[in-house]
PDB file of C-alpha atoms in Angstrom:
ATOM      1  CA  UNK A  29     -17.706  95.217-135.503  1.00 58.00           C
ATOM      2  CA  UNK A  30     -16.601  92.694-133.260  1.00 64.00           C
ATOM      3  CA  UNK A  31     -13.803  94.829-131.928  1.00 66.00           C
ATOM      4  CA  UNK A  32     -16.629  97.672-130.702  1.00 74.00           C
ATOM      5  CA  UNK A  33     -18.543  94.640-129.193  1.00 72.00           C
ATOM      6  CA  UNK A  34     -15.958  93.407-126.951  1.00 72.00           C
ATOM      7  CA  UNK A  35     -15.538  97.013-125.948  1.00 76.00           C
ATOM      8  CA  UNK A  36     -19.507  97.683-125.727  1.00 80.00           C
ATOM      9  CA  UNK A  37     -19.459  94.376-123.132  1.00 76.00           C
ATOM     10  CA  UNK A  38     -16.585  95.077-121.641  1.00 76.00           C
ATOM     11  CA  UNK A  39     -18.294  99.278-120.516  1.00 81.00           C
ATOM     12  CA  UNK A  40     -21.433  96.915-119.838  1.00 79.00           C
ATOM     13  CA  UNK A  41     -19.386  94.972-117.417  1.00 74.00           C
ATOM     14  CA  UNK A  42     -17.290  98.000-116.061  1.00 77.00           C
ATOM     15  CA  UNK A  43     -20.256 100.435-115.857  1.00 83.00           C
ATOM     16  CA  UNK A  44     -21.928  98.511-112.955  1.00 83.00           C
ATOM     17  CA  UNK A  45     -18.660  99.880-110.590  1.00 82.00           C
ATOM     18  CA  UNK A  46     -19.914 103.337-111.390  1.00 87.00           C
ATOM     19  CA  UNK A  47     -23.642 102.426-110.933  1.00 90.00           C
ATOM     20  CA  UNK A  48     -22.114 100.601-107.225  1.00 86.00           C
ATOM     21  CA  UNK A  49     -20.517 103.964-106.708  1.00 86.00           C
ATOM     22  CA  UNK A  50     -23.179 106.200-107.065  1.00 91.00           C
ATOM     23  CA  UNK A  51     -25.690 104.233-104.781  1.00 88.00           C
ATOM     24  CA  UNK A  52     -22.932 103.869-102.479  1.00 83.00           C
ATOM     25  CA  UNK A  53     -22.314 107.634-102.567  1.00 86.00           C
ATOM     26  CA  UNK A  54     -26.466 108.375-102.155  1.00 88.00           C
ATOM     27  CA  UNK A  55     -27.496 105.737-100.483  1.00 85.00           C
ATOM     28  CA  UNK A  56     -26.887 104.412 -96.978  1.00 82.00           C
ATOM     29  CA  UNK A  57     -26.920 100.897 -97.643  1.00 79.00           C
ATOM     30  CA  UNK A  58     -26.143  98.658 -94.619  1.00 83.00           C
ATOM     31  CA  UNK A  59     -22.855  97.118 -94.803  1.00 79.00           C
ATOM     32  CA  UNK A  60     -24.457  93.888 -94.030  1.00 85.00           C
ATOM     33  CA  UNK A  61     -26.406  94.036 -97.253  1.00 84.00           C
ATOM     34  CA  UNK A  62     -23.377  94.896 -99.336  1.00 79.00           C
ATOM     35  CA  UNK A  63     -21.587  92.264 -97.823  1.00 83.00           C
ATOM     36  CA  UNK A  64     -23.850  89.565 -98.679  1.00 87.00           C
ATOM     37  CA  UNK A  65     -24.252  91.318-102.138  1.00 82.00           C
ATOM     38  CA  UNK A  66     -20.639  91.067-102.638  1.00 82.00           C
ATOM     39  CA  UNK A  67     -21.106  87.418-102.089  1.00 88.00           C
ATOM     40  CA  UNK A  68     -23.203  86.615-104.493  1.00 87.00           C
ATOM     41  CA  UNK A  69     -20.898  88.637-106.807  1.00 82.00           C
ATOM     42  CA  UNK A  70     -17.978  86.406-105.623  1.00 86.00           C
ATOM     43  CA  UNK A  71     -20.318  83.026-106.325  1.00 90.00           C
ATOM     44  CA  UNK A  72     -21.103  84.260-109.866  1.00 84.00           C
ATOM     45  CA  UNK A  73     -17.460  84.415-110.408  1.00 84.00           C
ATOM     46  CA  UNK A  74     -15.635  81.787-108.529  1.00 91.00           C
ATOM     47  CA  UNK A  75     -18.762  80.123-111.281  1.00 88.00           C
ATOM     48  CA  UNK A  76     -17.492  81.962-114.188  1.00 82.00           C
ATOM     49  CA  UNK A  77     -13.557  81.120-113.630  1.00 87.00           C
ATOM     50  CA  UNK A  78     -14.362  77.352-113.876  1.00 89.00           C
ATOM     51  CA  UNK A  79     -16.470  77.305-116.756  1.00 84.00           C
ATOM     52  CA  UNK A  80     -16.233  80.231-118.802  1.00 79.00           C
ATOM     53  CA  UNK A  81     -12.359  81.073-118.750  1.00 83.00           C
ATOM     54  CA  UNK A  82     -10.549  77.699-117.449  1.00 91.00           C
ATOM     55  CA  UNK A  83     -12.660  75.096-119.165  1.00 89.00           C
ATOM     56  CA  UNK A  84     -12.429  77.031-122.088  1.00 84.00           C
ATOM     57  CA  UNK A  85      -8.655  77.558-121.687  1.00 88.00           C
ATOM     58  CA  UNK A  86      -8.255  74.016-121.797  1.00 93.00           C
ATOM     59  CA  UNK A  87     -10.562  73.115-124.605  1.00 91.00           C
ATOM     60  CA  UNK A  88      -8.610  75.371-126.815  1.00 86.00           C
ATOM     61  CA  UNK A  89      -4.894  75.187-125.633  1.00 91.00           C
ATOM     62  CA  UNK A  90      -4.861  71.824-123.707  1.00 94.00           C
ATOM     63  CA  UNK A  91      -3.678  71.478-120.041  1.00 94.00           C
ATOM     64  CA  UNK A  92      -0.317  72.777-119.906  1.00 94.00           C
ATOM     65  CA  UNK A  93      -1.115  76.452-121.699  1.00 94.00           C
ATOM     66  CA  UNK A  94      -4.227  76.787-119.001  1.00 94.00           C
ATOM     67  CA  UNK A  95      -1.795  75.595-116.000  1.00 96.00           C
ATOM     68  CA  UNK A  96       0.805  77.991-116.933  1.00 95.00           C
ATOM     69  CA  UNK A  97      -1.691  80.894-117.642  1.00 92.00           C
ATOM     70  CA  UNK A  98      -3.391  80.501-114.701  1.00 94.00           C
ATOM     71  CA  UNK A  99      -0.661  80.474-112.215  1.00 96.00           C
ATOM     72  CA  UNK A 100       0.993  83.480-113.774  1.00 94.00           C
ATOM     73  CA  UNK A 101      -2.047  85.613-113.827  1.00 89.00           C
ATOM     74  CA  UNK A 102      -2.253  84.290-109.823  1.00 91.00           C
ATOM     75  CA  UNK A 103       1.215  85.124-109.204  1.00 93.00           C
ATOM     76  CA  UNK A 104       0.951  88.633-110.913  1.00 88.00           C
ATOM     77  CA  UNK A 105      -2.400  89.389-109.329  1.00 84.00           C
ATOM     78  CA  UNK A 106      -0.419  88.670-105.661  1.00 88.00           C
ATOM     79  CA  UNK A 107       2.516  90.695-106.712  1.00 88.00           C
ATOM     80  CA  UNK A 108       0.525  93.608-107.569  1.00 82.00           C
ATOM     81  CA  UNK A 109      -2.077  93.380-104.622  1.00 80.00           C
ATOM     82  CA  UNK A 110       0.571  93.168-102.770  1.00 82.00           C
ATOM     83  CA  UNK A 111       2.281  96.966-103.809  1.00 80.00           C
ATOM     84  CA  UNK A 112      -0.882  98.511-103.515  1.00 75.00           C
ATOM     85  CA  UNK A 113      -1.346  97.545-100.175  1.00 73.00           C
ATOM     86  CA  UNK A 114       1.321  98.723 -99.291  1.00 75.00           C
ATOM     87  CA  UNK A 115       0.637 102.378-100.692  1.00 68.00           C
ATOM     88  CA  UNK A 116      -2.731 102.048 -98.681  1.00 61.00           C
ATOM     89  CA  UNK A 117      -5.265 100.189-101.011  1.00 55.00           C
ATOM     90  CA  UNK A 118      -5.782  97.446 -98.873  1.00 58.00           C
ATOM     91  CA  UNK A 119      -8.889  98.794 -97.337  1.00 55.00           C
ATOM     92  CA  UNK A 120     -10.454  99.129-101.336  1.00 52.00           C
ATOM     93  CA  UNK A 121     -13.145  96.996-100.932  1.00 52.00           C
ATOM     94  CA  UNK A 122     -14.170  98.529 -97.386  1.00 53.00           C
ATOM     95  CA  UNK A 123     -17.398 100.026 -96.863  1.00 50.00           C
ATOM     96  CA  UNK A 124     -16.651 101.660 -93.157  1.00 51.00           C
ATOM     97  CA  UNK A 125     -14.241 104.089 -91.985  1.00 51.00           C
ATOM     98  CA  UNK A 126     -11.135 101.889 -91.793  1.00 52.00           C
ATOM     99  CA  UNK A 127     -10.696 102.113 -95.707  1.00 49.00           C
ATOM    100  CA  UNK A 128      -8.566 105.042 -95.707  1.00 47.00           C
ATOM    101  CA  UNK A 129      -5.454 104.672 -97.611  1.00 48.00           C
ATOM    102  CA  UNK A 130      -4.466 107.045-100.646  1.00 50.00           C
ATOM    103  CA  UNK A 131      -6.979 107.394-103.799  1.00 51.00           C
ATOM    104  CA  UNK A 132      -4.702 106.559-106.445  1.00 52.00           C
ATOM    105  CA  UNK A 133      -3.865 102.883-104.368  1.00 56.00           C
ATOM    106  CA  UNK A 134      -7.386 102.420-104.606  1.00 56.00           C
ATOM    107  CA  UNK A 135      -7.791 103.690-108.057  1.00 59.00           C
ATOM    108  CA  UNK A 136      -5.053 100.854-109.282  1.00 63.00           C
ATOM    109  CA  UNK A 137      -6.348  98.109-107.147  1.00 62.00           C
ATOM    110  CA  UNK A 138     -10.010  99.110-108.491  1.00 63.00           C
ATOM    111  CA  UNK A 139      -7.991  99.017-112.318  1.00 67.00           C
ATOM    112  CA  UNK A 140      -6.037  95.728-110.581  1.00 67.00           C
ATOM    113  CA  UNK A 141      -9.434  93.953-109.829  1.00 62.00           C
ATOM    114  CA  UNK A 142     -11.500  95.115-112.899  1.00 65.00           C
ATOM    115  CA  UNK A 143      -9.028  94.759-115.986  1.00 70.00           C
ATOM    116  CA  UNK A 144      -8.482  91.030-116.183  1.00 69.00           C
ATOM    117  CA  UNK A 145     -12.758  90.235-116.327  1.00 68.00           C
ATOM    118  CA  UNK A 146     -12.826  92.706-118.463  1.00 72.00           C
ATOM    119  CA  UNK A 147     -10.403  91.284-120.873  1.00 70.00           C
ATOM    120  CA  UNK A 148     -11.558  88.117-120.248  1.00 70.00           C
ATOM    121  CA  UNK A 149     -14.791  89.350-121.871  1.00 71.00           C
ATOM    122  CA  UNK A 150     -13.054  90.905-124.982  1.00 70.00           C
ATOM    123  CA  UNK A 151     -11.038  87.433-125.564  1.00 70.00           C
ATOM    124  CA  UNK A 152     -14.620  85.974-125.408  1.00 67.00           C
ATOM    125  CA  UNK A 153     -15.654  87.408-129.127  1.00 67.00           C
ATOM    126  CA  UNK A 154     -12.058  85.827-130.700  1.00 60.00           C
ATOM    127  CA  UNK A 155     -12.343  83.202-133.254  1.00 52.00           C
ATOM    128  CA  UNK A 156     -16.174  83.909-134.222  1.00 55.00           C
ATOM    129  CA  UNK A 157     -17.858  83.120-130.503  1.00 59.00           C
ATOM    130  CA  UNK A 158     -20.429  84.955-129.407  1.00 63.00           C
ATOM    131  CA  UNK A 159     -20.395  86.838-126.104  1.00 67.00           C
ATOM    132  CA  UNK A 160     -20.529  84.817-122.580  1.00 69.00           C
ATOM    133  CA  UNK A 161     -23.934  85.967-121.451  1.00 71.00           C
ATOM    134  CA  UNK A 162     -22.744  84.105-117.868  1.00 70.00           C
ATOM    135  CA  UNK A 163     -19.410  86.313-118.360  1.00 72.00           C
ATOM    136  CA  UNK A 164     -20.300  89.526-118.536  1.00 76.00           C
ATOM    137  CA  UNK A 165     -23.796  88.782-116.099  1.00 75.00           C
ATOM    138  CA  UNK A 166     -20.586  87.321-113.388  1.00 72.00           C
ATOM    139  CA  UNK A 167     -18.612  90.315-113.818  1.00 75.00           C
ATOM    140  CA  UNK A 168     -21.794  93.103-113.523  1.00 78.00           C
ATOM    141  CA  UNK A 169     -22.845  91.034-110.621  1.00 75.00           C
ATOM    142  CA  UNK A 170     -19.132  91.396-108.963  1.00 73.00           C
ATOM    143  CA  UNK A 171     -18.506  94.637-110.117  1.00 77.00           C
ATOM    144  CA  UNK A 172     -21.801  96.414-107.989  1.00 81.00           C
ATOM    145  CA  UNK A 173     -21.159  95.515-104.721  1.00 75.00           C
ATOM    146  CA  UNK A 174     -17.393  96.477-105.341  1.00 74.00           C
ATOM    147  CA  UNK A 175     -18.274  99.781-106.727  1.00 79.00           C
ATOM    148  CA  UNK A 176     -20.789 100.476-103.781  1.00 80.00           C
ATOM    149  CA  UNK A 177     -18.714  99.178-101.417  1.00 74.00           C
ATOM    150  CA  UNK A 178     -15.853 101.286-101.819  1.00 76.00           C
ATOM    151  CA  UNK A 179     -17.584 104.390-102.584  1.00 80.00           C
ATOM    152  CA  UNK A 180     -19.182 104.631 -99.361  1.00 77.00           C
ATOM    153  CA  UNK A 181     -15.926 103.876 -97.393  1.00 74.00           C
ATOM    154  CA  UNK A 182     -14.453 106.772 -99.579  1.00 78.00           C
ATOM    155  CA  UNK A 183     -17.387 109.036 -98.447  1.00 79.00           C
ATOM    156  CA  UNK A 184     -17.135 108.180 -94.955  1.00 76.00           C
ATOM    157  CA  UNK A 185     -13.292 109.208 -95.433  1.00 74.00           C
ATOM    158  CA  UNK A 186     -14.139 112.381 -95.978  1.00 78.00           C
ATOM    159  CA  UNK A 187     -13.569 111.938-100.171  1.00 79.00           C
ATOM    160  CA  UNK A 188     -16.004 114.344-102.399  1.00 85.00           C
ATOM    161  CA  UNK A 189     -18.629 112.879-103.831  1.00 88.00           C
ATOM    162  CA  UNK A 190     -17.081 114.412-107.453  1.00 89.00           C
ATOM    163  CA  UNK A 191     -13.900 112.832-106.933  1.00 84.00           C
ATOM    164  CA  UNK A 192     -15.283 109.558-106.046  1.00 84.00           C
ATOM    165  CA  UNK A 193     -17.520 109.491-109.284  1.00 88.00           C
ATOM    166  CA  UNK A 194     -14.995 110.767-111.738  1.00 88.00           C
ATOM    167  CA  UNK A 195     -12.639 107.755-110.463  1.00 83.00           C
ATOM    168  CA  UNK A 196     -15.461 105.325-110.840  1.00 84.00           C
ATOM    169  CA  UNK A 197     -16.113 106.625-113.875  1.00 87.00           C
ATOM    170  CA  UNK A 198     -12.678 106.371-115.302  1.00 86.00           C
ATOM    171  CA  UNK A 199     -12.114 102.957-113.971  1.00 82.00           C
ATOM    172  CA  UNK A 200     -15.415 102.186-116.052  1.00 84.00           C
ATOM    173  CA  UNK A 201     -13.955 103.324-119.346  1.00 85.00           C
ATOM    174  CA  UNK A 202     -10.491 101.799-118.329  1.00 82.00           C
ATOM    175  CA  UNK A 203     -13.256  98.529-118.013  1.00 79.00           C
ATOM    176  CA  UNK A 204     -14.282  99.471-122.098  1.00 81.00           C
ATOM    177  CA  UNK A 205     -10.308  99.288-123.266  1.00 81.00           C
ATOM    178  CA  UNK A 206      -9.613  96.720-121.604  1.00 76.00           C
ATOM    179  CA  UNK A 207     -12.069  94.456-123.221  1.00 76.00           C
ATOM    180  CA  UNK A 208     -11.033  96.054-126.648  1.00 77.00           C
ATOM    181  CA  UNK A 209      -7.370  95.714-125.976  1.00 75.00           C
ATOM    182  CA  UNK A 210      -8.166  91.940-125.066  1.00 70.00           C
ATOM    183  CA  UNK A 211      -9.724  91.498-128.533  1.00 70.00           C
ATOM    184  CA  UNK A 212      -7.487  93.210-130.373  1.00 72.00           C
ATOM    185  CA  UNK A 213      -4.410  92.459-129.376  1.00 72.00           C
ATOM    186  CA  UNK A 214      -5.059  88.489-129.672  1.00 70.00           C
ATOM    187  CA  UNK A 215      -7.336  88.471-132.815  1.00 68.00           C
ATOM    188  CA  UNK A 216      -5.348  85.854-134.900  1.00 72.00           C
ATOM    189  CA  UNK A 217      -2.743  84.950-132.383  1.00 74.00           C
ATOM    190  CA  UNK A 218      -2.436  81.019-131.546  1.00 84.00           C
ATOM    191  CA  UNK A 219      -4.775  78.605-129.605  1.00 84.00           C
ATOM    192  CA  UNK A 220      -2.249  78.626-126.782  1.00 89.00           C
ATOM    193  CA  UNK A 221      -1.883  81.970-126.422  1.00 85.00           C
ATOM    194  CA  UNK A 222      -5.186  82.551-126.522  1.00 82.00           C
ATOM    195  CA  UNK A 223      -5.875  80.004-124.002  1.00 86.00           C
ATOM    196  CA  UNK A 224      -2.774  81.259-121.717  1.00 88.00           C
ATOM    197  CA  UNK A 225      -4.798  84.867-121.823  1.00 82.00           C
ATOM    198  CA  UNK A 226      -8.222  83.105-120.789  1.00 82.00           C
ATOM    199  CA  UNK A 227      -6.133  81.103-117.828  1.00 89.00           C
ATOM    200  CA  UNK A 228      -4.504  84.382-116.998  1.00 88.00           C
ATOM    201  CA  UNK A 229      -7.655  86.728-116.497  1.00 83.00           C
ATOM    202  CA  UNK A 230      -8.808  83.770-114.506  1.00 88.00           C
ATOM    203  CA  UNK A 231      -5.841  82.938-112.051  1.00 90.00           C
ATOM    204  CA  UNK A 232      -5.967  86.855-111.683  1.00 86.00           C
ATOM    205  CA  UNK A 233      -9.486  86.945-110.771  1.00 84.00           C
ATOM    206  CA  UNK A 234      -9.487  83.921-108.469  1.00 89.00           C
ATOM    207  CA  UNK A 235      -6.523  85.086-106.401  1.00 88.00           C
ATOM    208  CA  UNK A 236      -8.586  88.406-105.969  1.00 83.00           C
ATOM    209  CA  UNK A 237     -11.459  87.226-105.256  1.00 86.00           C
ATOM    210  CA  UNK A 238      -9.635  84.708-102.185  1.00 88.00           C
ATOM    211  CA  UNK A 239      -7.542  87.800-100.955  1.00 84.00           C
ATOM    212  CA  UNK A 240      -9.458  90.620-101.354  1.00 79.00           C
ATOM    213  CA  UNK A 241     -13.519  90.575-102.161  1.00 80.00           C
ATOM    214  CA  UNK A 242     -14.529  86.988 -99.744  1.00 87.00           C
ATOM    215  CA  UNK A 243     -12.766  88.469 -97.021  1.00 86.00           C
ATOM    216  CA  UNK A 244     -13.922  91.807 -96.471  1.00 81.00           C
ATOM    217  CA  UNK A 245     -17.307  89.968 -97.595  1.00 84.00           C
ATOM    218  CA  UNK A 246     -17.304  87.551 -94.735  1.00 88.00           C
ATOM    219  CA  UNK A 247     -16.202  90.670 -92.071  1.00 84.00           C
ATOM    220  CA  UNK A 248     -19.085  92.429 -92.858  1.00 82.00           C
ATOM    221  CA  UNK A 249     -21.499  89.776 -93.480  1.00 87.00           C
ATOM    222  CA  UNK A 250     -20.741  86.883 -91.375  1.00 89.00           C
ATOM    223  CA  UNK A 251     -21.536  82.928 -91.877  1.00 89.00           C
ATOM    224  CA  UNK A 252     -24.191  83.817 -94.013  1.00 93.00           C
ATOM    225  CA  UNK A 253     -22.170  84.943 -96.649  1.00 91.00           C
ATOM    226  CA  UNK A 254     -20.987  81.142 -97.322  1.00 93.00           C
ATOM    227  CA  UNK A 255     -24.937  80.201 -98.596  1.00 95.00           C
ATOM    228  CA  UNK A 256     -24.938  83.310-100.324  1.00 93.00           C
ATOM    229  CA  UNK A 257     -21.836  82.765-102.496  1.00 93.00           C
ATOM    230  CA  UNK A 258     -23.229  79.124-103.165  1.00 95.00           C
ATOM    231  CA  UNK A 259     -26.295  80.754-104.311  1.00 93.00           C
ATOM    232  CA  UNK A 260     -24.175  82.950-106.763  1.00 89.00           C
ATOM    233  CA  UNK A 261     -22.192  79.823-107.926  1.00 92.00           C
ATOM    234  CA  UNK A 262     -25.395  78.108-108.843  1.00 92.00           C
ATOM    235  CA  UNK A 263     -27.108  81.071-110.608  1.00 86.00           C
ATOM    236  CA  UNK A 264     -24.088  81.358-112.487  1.00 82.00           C
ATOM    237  CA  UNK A 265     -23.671  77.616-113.528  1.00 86.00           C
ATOM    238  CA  UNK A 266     -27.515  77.309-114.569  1.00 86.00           C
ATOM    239  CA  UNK A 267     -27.329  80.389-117.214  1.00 78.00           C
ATOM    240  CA  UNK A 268     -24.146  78.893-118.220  1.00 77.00           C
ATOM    241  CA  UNK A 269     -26.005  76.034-119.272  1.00 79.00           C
ATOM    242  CA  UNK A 270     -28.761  77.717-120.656  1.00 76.00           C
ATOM    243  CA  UNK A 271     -26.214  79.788-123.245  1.00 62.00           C
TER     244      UNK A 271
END
């Protein structure tokens, strides 16, 4: 039952992209207010890395298994950014016009950006724990303003509104098995694995949210997008506590 739960939280978590994608596609929301959504998204998870995935890394495999994890999922995150903007995906997160670039380099740096929170949410359930309310509220939070974000610079590219919700939708259910995959696949393995996994999904999200999400976040928004991701940091760390 636990297995179907990671994967339930995980869709939960991955579902908001598709809910971001279809007001993006039906709604002309100003890019200002996505931007300074896409803070607060950013705040709630720059929250969540510190004290969901890295303090828990280290309470359960020690300092040198959350180092290690964390720079690797950092480096890999870079790597792979890296390719896909090179096939055209570096405009993902774009609301305007200049997104352009190919649908399948969005589609994998949409995959790129999602998988690792989701997984992080699946390795959540493993040894007994219950599910990160803070996790999977940082990773809805994230995922909307992502999901809206890109759909509208995909409409204003000239991309049907079909073909924009069917990739939505599969990066949604790519979200699901993920999270399932993440709870599978390390039910029973080691504390330091485990931990090296939680570090991982972490370094991984970090590095995107630096690179990718803050960035186009501050184009569009402006200075005000600094109190905004503050704001999304706190919110975070205050139902944190409250778990």
């Amino acid at each position: 039952m636990e297995a179907l739960g990671a994967a339930f939280w995980g869709f939960v978590g991955g579902a908001s992209l598709l809910i971001g994608a279809t007001v993006g596609v039906y709604v002309r929301v100003p890019r200002r207010g996505i931007a300074v959504v896409m803070a607060l998204g950013a705040g709630v998870l720059i929250s969540s890395v510190a004290f969901e995935l890295m303090d828990e890394a280290y309470g359960t495999g020690g300092l040198d298994a959350a180092s290690l994890g964390l720079l690797t999922g950092s480096v890999s995150f870079f790597l792979a950014d890296r390719a896909v903007n090179r096939s055209g995906g570096e405009r993902r997160k774009n609301s305007g016009e200049k997104q352009g670039g190919s649908a399948s380099a969005i589609a994998i740096g949409a995959l790129m950006d999602g998988i690792p929170e989701s997984a992080a949410i699946g390795i959540s359930l493993l040894g007994g724990g219950g599910i990160s309310a803070a996790l999977v509220a940082a990773v809805f939070l994230s995922n909307v303003p992502e999901g809206l974000s890109s759909a509208a610079g995909m409409k204003r590219a000239g991309k049907s509104t079909a073909h924009i919700l069917a990739l939505w939708g599969g990066v949604t259910v790519a979200s699901a098995v993920a999270a399932l995959l993440g709870y599978f696949f390390l039910d029973g393995a080691s504390n330091n694995l485990i931990a090296a996994i939680q570090a991982f999904a972490a370094g991984a999200i970090l590095t995107m949210l630096a690179s990718t999400m803050m960035p186009e976040a501050y184009e569009e928004g402006g200075e005000v997008v600094g109190l905004v991701t503050t704001v999304g940091f706190l919110l975070a760390f205050v139902l944190s506590r409250l778990e």
